[in-house]
PDB file of C-alpha atoms and ligand atoms in Angstrom:
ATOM      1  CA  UNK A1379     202.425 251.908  29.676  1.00 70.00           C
ATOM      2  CA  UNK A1380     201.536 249.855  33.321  1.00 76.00           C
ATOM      3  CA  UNK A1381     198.724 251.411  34.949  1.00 86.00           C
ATOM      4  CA  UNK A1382     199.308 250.995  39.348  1.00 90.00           C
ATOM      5  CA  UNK A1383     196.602 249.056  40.443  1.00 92.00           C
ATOM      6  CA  UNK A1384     195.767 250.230  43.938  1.00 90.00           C
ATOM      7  CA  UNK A1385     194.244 247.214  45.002  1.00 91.00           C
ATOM      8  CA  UNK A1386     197.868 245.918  45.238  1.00 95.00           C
ATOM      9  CA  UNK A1387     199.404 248.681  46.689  1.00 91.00           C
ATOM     10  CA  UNK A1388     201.379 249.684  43.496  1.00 94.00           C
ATOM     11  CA  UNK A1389     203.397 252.685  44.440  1.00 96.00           C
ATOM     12  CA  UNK A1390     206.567 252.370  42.280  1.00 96.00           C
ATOM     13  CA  UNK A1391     209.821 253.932  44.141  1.00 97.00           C
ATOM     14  CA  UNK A1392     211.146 256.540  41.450  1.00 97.00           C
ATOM     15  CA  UNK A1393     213.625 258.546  43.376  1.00 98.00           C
ATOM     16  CA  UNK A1394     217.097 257.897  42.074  1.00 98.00           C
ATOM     17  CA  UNK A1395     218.978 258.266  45.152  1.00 98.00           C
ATOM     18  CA  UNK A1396     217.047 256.868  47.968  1.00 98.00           C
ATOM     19  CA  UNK A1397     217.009 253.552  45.528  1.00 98.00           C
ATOM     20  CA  UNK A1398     220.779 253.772  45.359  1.00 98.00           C
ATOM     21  CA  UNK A1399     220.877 253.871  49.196  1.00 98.00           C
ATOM     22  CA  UNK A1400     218.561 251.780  50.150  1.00 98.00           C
ATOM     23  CA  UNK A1401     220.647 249.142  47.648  1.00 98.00           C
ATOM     24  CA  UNK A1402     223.908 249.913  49.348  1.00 98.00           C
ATOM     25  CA  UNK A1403     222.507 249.326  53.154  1.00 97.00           C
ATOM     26  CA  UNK A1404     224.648 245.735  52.791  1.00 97.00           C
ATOM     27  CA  UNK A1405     226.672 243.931  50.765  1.00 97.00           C
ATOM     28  CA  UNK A1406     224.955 241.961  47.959  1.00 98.00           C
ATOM     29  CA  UNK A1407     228.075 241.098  45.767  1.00 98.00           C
ATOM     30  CA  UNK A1408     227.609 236.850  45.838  1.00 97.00           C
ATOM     31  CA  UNK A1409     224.911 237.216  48.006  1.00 98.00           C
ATOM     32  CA  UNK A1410     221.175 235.548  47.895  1.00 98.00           C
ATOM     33  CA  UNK A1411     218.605 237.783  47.469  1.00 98.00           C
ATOM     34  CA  UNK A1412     214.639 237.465  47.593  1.00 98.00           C
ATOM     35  CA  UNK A1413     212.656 240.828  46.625  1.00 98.00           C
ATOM     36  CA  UNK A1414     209.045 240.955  47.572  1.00 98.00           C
ATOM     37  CA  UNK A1415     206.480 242.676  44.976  1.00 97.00           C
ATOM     38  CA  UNK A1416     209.235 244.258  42.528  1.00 98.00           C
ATOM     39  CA  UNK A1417     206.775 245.893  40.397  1.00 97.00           C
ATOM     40  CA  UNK A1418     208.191 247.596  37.698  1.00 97.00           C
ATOM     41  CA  UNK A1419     212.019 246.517  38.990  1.00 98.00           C
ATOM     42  CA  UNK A1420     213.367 250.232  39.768  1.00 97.00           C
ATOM     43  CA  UNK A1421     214.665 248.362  43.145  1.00 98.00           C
ATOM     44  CA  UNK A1422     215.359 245.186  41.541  1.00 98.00           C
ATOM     45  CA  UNK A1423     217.901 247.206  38.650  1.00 98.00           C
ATOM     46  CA  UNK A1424     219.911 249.259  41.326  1.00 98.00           C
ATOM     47  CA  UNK A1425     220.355 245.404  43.759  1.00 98.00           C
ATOM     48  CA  UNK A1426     221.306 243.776  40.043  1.00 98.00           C
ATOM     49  CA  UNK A1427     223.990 246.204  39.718  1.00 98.00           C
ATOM     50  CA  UNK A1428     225.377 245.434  42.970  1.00 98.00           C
ATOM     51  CA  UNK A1429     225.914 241.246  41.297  1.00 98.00           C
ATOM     52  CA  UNK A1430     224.293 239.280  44.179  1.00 98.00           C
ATOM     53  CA  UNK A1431     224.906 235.442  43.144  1.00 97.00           C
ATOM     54  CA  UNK A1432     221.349 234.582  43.135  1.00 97.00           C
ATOM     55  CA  UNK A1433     218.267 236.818  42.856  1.00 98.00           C
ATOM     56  CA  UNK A1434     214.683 235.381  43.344  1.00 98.00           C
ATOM     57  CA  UNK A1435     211.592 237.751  42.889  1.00 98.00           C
ATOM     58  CA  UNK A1436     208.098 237.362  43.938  1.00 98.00           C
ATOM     59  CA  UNK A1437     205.371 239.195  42.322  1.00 98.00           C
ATOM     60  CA  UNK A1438     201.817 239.018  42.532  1.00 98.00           C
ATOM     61  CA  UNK A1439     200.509 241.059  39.027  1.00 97.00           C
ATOM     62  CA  UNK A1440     200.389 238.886  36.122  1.00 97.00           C
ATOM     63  CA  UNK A1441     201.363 241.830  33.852  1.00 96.00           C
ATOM     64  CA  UNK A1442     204.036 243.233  36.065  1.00 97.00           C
ATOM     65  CA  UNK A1443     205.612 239.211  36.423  1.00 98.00           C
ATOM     66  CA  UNK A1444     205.985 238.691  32.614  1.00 97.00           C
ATOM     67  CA  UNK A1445     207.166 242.133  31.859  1.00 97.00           C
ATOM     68  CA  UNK A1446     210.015 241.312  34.906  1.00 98.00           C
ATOM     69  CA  UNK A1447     210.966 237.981  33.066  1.00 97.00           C
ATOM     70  CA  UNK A1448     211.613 239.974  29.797  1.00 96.00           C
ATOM     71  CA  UNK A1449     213.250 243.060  31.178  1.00 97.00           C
ATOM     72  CA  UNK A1450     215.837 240.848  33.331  1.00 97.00           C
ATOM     73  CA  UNK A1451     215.869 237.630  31.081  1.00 89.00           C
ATOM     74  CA  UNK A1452     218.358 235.468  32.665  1.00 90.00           C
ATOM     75  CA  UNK A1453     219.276 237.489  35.429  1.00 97.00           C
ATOM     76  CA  UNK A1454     216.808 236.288  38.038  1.00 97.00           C
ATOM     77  CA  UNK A1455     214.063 233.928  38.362  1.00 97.00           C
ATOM     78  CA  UNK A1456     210.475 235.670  38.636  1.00 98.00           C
ATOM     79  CA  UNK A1457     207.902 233.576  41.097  1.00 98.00           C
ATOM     80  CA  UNK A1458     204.406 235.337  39.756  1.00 98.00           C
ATOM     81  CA  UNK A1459     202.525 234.621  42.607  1.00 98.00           C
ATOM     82  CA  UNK A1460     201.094 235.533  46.185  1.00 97.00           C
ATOM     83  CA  UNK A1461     204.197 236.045  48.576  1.00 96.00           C
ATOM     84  CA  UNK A1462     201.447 234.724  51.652  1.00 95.00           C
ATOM     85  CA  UNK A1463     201.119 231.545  49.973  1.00 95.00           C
ATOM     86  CA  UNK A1464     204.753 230.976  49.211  1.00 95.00           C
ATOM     87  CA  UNK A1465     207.347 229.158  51.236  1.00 94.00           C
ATOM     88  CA  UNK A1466     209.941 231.669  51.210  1.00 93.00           C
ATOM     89  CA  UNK A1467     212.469 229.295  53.543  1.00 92.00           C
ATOM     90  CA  UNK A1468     212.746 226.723  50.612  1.00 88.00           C
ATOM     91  CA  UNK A1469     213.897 228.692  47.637  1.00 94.00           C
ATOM     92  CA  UNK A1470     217.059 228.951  48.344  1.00 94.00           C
ATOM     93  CA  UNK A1471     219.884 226.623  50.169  1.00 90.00           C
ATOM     94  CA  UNK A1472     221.579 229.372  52.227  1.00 95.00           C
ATOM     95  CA  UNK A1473     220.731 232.694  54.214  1.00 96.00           C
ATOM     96  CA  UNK A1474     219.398 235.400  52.262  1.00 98.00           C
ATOM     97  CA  UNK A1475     219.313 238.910  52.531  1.00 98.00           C
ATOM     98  CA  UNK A1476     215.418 239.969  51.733  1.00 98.00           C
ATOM     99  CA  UNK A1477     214.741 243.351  50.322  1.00 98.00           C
ATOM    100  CA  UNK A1478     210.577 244.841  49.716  1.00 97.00           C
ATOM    101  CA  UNK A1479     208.271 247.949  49.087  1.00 94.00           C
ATOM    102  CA  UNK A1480     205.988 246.046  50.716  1.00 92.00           C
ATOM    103  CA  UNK A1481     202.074 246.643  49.477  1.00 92.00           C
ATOM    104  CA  UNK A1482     201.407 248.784  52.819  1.00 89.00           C
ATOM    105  CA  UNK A1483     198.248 246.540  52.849  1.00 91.00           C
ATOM    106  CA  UNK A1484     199.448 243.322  53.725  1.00 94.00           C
ATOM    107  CA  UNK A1485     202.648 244.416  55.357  1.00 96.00           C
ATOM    108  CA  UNK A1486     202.220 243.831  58.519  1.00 96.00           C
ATOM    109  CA  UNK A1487     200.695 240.466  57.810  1.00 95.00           C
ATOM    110  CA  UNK A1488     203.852 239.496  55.590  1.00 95.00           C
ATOM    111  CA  UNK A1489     206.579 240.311  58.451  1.00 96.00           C
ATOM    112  CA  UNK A1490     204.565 238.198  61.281  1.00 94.00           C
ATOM    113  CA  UNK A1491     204.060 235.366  59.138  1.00 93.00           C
ATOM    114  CA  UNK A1492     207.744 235.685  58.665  1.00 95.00           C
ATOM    115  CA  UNK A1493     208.643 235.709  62.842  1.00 94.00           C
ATOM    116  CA  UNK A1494     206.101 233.593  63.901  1.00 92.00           C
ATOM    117  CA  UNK A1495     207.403 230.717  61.414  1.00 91.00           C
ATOM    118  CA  UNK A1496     210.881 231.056  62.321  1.00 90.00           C
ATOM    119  CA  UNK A1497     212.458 227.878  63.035  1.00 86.00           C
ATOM    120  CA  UNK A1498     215.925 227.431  65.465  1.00 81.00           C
ATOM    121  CA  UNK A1499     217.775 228.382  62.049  1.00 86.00           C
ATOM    122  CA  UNK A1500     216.494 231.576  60.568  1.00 93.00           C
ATOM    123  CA  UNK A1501     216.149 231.391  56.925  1.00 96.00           C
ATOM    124  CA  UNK A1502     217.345 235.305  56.353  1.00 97.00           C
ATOM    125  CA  UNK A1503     220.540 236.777  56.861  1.00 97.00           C
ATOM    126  CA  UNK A1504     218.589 240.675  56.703  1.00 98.00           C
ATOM    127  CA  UNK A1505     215.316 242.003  55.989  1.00 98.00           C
ATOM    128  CA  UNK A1506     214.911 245.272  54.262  1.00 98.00           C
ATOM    129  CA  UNK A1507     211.769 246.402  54.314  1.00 98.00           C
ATOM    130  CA  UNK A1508     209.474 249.589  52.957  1.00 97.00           C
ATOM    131  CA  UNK A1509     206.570 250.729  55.573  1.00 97.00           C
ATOM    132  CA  UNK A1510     203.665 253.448  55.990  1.00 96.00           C
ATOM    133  CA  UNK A1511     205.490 255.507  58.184  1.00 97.00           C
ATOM    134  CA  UNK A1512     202.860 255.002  61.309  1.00 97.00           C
ATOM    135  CA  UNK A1513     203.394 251.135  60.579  1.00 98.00           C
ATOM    136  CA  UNK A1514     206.550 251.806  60.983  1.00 98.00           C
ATOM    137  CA  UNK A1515     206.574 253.900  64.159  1.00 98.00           C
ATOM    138  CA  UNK A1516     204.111 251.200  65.990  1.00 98.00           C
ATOM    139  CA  UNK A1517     207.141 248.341  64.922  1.00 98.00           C
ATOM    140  CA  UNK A1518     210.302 250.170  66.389  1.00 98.00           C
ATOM    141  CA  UNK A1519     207.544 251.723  69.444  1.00 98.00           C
ATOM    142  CA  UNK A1520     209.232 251.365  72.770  1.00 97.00           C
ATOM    143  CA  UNK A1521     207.038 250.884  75.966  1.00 96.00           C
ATOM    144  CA  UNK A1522     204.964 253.149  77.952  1.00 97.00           C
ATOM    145  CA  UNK A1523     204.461 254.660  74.528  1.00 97.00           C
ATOM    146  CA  UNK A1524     200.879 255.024  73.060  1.00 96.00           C
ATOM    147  CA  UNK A1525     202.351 253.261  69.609  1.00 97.00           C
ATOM    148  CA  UNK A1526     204.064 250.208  71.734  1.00 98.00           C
ATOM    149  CA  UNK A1527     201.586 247.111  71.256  1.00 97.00           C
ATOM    150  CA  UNK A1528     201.196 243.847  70.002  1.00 97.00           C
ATOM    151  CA  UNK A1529     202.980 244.438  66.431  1.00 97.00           C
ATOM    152  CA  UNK A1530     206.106 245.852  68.544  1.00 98.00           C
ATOM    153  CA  UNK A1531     206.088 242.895  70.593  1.00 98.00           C
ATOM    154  CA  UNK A1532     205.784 240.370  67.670  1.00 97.00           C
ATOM    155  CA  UNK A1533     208.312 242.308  65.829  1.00 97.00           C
ATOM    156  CA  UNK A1534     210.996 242.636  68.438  1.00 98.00           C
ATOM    157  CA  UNK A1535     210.804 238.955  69.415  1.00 97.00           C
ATOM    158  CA  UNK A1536     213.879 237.302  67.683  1.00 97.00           C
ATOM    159  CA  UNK A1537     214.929 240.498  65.442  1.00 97.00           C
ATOM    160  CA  UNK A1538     216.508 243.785  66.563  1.00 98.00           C
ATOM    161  CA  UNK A1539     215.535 246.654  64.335  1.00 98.00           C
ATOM    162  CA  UNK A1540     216.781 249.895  63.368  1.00 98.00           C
ATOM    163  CA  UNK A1541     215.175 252.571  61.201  1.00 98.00           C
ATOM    164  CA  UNK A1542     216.962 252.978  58.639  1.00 98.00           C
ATOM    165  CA  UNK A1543     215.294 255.991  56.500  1.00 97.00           C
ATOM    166  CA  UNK A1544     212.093 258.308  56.705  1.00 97.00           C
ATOM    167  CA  UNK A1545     210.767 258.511  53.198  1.00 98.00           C
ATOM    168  CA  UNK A1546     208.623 261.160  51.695  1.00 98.00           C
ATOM    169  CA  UNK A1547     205.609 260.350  49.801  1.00 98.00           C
ATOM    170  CA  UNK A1548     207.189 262.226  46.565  1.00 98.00           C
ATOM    171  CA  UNK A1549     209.600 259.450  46.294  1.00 98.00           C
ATOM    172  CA  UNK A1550     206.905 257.536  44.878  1.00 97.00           C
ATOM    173  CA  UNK A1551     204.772 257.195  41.547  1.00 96.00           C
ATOM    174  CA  UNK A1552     201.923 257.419  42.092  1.00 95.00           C
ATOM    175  CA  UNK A1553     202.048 259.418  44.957  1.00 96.00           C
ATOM    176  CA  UNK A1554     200.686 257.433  48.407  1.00 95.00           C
ATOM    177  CA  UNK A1555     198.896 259.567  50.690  1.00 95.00           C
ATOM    178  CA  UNK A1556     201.186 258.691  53.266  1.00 96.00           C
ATOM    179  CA  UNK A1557     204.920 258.979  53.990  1.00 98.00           C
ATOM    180  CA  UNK A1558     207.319 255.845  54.671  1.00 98.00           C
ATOM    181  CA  UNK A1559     209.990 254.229  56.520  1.00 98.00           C
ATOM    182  CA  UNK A1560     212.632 251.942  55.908  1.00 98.00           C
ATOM    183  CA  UNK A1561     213.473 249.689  58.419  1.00 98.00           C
ATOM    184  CA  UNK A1562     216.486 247.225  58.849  1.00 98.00           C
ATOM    185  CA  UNK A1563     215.898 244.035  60.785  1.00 98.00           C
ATOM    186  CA  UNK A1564     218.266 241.198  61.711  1.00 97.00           C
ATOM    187  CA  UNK A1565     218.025 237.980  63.874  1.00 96.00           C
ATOM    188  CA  UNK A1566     218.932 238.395  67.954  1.00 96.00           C
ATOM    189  CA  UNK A1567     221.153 236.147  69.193  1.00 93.00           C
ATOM    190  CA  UNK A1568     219.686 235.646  72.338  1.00 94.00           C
ATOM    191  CA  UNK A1569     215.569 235.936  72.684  1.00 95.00           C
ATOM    192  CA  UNK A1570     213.179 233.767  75.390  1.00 96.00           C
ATOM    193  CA  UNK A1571     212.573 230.328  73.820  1.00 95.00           C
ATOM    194  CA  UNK A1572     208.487 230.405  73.508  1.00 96.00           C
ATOM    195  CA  UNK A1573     207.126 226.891  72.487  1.00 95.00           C
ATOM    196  CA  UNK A1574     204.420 227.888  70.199  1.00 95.00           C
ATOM    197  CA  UNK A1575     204.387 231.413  68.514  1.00 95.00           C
ATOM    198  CA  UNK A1576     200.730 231.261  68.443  1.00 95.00           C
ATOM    199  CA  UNK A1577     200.775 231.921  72.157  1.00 96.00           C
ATOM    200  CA  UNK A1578     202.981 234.902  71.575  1.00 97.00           C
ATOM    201  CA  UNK A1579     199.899 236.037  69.340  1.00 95.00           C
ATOM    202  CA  UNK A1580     196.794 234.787  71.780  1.00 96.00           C
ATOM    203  CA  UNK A1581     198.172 236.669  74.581  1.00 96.00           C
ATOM    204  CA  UNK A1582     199.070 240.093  73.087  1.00 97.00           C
ATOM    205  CA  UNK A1583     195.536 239.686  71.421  1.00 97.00           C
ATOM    206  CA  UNK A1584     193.922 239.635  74.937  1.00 97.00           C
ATOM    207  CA  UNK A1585     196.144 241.483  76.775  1.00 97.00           C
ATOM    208  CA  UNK A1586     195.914 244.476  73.991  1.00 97.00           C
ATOM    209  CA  UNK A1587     191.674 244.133  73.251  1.00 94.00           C
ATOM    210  CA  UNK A1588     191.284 247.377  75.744  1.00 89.00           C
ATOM    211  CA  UNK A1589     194.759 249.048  75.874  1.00 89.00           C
ATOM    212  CA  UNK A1590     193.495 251.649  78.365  1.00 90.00           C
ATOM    213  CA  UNK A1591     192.078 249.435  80.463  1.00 93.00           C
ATOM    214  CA  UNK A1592     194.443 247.838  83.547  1.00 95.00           C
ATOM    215  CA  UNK A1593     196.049 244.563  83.058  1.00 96.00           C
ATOM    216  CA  UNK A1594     193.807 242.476  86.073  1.00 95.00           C
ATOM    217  CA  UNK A1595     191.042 241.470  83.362  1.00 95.00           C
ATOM    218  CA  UNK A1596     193.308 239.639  80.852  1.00 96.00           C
ATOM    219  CA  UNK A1597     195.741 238.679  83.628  1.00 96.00           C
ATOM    220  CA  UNK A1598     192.983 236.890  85.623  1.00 95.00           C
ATOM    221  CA  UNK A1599     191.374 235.488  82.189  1.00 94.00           C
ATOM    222  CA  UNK A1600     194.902 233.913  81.421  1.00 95.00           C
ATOM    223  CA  UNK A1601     196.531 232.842  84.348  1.00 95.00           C
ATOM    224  CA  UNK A1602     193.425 232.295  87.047  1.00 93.00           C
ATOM    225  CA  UNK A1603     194.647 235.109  88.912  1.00 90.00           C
ATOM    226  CA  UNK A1604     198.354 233.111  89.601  1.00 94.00           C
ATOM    227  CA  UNK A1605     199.728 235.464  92.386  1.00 96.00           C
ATOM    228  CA  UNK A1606     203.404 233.407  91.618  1.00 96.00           C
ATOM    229  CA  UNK A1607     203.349 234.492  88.187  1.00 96.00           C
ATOM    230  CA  UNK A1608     202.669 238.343  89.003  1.00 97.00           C
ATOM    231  CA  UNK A1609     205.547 238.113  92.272  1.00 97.00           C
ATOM    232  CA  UNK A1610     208.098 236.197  89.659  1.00 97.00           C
ATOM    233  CA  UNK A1611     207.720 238.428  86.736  1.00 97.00           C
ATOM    234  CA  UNK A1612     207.241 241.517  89.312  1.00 97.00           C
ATOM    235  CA  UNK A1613     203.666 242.672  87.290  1.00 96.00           C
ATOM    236  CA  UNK A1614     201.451 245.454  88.881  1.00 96.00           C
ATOM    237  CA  UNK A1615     197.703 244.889  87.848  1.00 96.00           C
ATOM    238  CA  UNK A1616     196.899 248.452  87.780  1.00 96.00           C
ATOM    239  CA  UNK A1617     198.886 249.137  85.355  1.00 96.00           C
ATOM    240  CA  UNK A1618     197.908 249.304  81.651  1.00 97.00           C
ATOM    241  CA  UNK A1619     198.980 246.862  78.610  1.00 97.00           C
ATOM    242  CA  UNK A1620     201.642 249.328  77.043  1.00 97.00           C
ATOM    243  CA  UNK A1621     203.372 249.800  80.879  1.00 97.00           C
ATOM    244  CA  UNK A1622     204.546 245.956  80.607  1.00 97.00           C
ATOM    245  CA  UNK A1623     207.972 245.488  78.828  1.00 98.00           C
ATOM    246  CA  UNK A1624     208.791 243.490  75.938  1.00 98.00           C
ATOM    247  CA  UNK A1625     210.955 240.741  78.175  1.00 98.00           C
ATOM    248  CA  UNK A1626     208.285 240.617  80.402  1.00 98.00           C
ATOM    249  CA  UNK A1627     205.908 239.760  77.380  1.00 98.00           C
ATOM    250  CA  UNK A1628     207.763 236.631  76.399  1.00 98.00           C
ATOM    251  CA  UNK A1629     208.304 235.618  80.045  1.00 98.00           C
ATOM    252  CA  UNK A1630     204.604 235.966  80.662  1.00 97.00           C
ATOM    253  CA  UNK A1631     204.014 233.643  77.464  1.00 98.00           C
ATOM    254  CA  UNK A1632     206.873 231.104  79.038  1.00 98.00           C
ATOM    255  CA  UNK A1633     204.466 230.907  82.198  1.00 97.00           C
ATOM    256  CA  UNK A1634     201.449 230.375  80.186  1.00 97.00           C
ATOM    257  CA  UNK A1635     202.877 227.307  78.315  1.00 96.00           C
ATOM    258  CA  UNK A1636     204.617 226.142  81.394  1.00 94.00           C
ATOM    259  CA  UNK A1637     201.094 226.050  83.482  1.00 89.00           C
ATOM    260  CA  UNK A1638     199.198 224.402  80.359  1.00 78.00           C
ATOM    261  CA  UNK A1639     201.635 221.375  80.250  1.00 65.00           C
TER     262      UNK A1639
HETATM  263  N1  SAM B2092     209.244 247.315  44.624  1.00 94.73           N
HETATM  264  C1  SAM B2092     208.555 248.182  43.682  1.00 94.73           C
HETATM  265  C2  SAM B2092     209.079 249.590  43.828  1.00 94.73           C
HETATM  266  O1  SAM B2092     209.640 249.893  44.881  1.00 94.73           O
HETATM  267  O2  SAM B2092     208.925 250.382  42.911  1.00 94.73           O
HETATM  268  C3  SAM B2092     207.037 248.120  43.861  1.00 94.73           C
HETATM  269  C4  SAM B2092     206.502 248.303  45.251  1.00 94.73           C
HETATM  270  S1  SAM B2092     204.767 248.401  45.357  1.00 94.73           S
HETATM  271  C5  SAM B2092     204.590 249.323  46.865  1.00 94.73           C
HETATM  272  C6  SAM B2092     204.238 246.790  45.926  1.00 94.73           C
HETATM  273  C7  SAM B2092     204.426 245.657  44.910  1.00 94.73           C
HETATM  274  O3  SAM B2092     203.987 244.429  45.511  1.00 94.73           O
HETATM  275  C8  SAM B2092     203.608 245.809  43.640  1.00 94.73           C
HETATM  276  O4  SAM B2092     204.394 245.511  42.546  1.00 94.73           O
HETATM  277  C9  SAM B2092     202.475 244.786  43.785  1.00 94.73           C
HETATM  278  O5  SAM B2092     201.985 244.285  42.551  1.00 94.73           O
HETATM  279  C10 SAM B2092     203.159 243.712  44.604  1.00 94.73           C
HETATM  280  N2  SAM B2092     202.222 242.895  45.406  1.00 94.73           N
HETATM  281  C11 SAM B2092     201.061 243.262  45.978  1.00 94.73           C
HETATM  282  N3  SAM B2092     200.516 242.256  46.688  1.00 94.73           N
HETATM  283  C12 SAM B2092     201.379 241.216  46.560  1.00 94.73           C
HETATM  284  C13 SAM B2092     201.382 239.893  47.065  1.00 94.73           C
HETATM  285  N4  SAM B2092     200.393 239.431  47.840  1.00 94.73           N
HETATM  286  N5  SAM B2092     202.415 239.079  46.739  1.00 94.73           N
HETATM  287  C14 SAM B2092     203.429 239.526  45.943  1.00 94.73           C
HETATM  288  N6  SAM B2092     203.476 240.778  45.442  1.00 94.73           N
HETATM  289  C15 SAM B2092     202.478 241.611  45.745  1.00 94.73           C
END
């Protein structure tokens, strides 16, 4: 009998049907697949059934990693390790769709690892991905919202997003305090080409340190007070961090880089 360990966010998805449609959201048959923290492989059985070509799991929990390997023998290849530490875009030589109950812990840190390492070819076809509900919410958050911030930004960079399913907290064993979402993310075509990612990150970060506060502090601590930038990108100072759109975001970065090279 496994015993959840909450220190890795071990709430196993029991309920029959919302595993069946969460499997069905896309086509798997002769597909790649990467799932993220399978635990006891309720997920991983219903995408198995669906015959994806390939099917790669990571798992952190010894136990749970070598009870995987005998429950689906040759049917996938268990990685028993820390999905942060591994390099997700070299384990397979094509696209893949990814599916995870993430540990609601280190969610948030997984998926911007994930966007901020994109390279010009995006190593994912789809992601499919469990959240806390309010995790959720702050992700799909549109502007002049109070959840619209930095992860909505991040988030909405290179991948549109569409909420797929709210999730009740009975679904899972044991039961989380919290309810979830599942949301459905897949690369943009077309998104403003920032040079460094980790600008994307430094200026949400300063820009969102005191969201109630207007936008002239961080402005003039960024840009000197550039009067062009604020006329080009049409920016009112009194305004507050959550009033600015997401375009305006990665335009702002854009400037930033441009003015430090
Ligand atoms: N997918 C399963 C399900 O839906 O029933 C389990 C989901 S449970 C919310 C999260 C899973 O992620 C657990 O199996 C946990 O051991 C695993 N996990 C936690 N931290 C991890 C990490 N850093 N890397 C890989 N797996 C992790």
């Amino acid at each position: 009998m496994i015993k959840a360990k909450k220190s890795l966010g071990q709430n196993f998805l029991i309920d029959k049907e919302i595993l069946e449609k969460i499997s069905s959201i896309t086509m798997i048959k002769n597909k790649s697949i990467l799932e993220i923290g399978p635990g006891t492989g309720n997920l991983t059985s219903y995408i198995l059934r669906k015959k994806p070509k390939k099917m790669i799991v990571i798992e952190k929990d010894n136990e749970l990693a070598a009870n995987l390997e005998n429950k689906f023998k040759n049917q996938l290849t268990v990685i028993n390790d820390d999905v942060l530490k591994v390099d997700e875009t070299s384990l397979f030589g094509e696209k893949v769709i990814v599916f995870g109950n993430l540990p609601y812990n280190i969610s948030t840190e997984i998926l911007c690892k994930w966007i901020l390492n994109l390279k010009e070819n995006f190593w994912f076809e789809s992601l499919i991905l469990m959240f806390q509900k309010e995790v959720a919410d702050r992700i799909i958050a549109e502007f002049n919202t109070s959840n619209y911030g930095r992860l909505s930004i991040i988030c909405n960079w290179k991948l549109n997003i569409k909420k797929m399913y709210y999730i009740k907290a009975s679904a899972f064993f044991p039961k989380p305090k919290v309810d979830s979402s599942l949301l459905f993310f897949y690369p943009k075509k077309n998104f403003v080409r920032i040079k460094d990612p980790n600008n994307l990150e430094k200026i949400t970060r300063i820009f969102f340190n005191q969201r109630r506060k207007m936008l002239k502090k961080p402005f003039n601590q960024l840009f000197n007070g550039d009067q062009r930038v604020l006329d080009k990108l049409k920016i009112d100072l009194t305004k507050r961090p959550q009033n600015i759109n997401l375009e305006t975001y990665y335009k702002l970065v854009c400037e930033y880089e441009n003015l430090r090279c």
